[in-house]
Coordinates of C-alpha atoms in Angstrom, one line a residue:
X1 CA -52.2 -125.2 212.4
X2 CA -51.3 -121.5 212.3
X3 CA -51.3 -118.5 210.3
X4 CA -50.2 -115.2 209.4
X5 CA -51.2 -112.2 207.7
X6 CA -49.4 -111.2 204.6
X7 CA -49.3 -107.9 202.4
X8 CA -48.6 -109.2 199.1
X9 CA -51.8 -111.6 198.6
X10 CA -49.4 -114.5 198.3
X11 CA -50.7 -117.6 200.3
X12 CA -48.0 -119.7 201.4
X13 CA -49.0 -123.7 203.3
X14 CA -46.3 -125.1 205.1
X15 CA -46.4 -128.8 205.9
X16 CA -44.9 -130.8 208.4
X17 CA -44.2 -134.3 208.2
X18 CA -43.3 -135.9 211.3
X19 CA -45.0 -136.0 214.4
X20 CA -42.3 -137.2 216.9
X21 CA -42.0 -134.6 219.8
X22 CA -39.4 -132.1 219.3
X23 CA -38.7 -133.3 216.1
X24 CA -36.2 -131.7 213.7
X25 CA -38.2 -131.2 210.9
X26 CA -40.5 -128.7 212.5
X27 CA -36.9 -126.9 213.8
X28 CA -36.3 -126.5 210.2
X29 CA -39.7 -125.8 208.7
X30 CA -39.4 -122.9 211.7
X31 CA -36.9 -121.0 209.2
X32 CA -38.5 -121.3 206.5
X33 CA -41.8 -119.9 207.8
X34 CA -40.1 -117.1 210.0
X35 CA -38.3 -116.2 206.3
X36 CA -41.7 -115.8 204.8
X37 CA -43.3 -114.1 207.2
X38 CA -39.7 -111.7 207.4
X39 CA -41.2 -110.8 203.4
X40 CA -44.6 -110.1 204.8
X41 CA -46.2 -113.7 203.3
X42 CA -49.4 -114.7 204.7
X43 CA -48.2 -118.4 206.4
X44 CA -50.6 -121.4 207.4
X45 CA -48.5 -124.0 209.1
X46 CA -50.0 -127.5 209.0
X47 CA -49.0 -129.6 211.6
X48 CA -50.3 -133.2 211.5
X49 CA -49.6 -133.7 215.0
X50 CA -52.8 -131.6 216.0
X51 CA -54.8 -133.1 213.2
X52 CA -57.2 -136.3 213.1
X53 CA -56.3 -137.9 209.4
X54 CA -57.9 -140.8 208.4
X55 CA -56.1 -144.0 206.9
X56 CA -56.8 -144.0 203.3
X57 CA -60.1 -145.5 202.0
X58 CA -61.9 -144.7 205.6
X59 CA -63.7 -141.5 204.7
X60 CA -63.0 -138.0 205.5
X61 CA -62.8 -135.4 208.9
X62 CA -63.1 -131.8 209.1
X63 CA -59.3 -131.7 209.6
X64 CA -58.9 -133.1 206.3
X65 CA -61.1 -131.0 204.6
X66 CA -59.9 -127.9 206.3
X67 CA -56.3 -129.3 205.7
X68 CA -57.6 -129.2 201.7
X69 CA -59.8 -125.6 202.3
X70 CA -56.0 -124.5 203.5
X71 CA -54.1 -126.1 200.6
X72 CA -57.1 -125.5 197.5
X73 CA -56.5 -121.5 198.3
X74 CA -52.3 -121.6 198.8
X75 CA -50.3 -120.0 195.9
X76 CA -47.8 -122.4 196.8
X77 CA -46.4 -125.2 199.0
X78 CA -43.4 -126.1 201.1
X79 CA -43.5 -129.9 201.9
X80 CA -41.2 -130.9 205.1
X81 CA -40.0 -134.7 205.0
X82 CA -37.3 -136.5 207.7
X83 CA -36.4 -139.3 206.0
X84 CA -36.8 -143.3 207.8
X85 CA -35.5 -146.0 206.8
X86 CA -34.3 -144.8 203.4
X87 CA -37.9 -143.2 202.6
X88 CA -40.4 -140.3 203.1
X89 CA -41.9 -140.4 206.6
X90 CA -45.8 -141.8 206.2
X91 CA -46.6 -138.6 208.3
X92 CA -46.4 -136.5 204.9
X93 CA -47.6 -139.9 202.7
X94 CA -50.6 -139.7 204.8
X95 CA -50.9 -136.2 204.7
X96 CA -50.7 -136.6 200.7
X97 CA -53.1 -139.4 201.1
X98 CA -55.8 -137.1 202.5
X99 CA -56.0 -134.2 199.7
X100 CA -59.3 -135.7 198.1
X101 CA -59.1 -136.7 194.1
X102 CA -58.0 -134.2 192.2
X103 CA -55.5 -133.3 194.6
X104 CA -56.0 -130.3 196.5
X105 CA -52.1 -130.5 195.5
X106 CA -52.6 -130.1 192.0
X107 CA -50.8 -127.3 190.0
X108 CA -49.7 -125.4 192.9
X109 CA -45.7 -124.7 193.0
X110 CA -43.9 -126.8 195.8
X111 CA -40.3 -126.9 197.5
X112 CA -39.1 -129.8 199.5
X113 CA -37.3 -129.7 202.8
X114 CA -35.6 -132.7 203.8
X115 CA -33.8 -133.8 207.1
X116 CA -32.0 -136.9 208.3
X117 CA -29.9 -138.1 210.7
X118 CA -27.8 -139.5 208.6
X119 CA -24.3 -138.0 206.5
X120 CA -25.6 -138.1 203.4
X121 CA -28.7 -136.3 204.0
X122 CA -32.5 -136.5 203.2
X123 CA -31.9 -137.6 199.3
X124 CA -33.8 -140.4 199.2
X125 CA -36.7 -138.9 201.1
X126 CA -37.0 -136.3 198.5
X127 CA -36.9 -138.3 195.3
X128 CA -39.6 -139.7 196.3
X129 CA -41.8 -137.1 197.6
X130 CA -40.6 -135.5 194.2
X131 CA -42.2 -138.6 192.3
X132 CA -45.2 -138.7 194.6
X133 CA -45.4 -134.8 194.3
X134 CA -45.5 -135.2 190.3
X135 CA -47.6 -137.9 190.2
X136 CA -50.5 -135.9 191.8
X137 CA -49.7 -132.9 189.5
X138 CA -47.8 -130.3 191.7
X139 CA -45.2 -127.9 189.6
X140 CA -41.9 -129.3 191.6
X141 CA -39.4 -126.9 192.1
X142 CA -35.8 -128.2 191.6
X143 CA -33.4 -127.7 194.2
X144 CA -34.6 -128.9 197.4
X145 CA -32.8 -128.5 200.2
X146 CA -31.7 -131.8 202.3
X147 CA -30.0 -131.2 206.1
X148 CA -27.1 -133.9 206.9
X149 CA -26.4 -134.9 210.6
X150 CA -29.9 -132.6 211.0
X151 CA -29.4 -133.6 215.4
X152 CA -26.2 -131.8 215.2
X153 CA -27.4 -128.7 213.1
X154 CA -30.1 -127.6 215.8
X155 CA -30.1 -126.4 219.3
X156 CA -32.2 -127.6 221.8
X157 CA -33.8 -124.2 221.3
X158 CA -34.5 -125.0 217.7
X159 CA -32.0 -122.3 216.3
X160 CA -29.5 -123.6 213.4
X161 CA -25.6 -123.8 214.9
X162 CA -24.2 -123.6 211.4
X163 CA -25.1 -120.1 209.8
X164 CA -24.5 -122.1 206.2
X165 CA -27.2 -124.4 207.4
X166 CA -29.5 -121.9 208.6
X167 CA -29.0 -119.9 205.0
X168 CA -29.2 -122.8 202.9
X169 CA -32.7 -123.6 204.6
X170 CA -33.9 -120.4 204.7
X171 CA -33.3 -120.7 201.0
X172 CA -36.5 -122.5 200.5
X173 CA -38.2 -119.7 200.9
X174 CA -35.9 -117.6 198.4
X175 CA -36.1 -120.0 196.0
X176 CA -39.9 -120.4 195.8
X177 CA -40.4 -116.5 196.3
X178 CA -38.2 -116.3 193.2
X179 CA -40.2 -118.3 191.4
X180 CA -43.9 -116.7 192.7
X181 CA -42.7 -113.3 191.6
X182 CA -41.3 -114.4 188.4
X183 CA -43.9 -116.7 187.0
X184 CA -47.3 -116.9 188.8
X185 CA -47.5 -113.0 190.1
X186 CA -47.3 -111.6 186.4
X187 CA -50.3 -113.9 185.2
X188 CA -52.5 -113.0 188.5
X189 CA -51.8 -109.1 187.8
X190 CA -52.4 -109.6 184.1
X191 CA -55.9 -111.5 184.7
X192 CA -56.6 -108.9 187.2
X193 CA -56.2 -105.9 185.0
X194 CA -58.2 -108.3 181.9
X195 CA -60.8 -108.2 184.4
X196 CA -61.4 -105.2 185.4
X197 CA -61.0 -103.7 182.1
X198 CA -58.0 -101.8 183.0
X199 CA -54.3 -101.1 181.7
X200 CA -55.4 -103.0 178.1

């Protein structure tokens, strides 16, 4: 896991959901973060290929409960799936899996990513992680972005061949800035100034 400062106080937690080395979901989450931090958003990557998560039912680790610390204080998500065998890698399920009950999930705002090897995309990975995502009471933006043929969009380097690709990826991070600044920053500024006694 890694982070980044940001100037605006919003708190963004990316997560990864594959493991595999090299893997192409990381190569997209990579523009999504480098967008954010391009807008000056504080960033925490969470990578569960550095992490120790327990199977369900088997207790907790200080990964998971500094994966939830992480995720309890974001003002929003980005959730990175590649989809297997018609489904949502059990990377992120796990990952989802290890957020404690409530969900550290719970009420925050989150946009899906998607890759897949396959022509017709990630769709099937991200109907379900939009199910999963609603079930444990995230706000789930619509639009999510799926990459088709995702081991001919990226380089070995990890940079996007397609600039349509690269822009509709980068997206994510449009999309749930958008939606920050229009609906959650209004109601932290307001509370602030109710607070403080000021501008009321």
């Amino acid at each position: 896991m890694f982070e980044s400062e940001g100037r605006d106080g919003i708190r963004v937690a990316v997560i990864l959901g594959s493991v595999r080395p090299d893997n192409y979901t990381a190569k997209a989450a990579a523009l999504v973060v480098d967008e954010l931090r391009s807008r000056g958003v504080h960033v925490d990557v969470i990578d569960p290929g550095e992490m120790n998560l327990p199977m369900p039912g088997t207790g907790s680790t200080p990964d998971a409960e500094r994966m939830q610390e992480i995720v309890r204080g974001a003002t929003a998500l980005v959730l990175c799936t590649p989809e297997y065998h018609g489904g949502l890698s059990s990377v992120i399920k796990l990952v989802i899996e290890n957020m404690g009950f409530p969900s550290a999930m719970s009420g925050k705002p989150v946009a899906l990513l998607g890759v897949a090897a396959g022509r017709i995309g990630a769709i099937k990975s991200l109907e379900m992680l939009r199910s999963i995502c609603s079930h444990v009471g995230c706000l789930v933006l619509p639009a999510p972005v799926s990459v088709a043929n995702v081991q001919k969009e990226f380089n070995a380097e990890g940079d996007a061949v397609d600039p349509a690709v690269e822009k509709a990826v980068r997206g994510v991070a449009t999309t749930l800035l958008d939606y920050l600044h229009r609906h959650v920053c209004p109601m932290v500024t307001l509370e602030a100034m109710v607070r403080e006694g000021t501008g009321v």
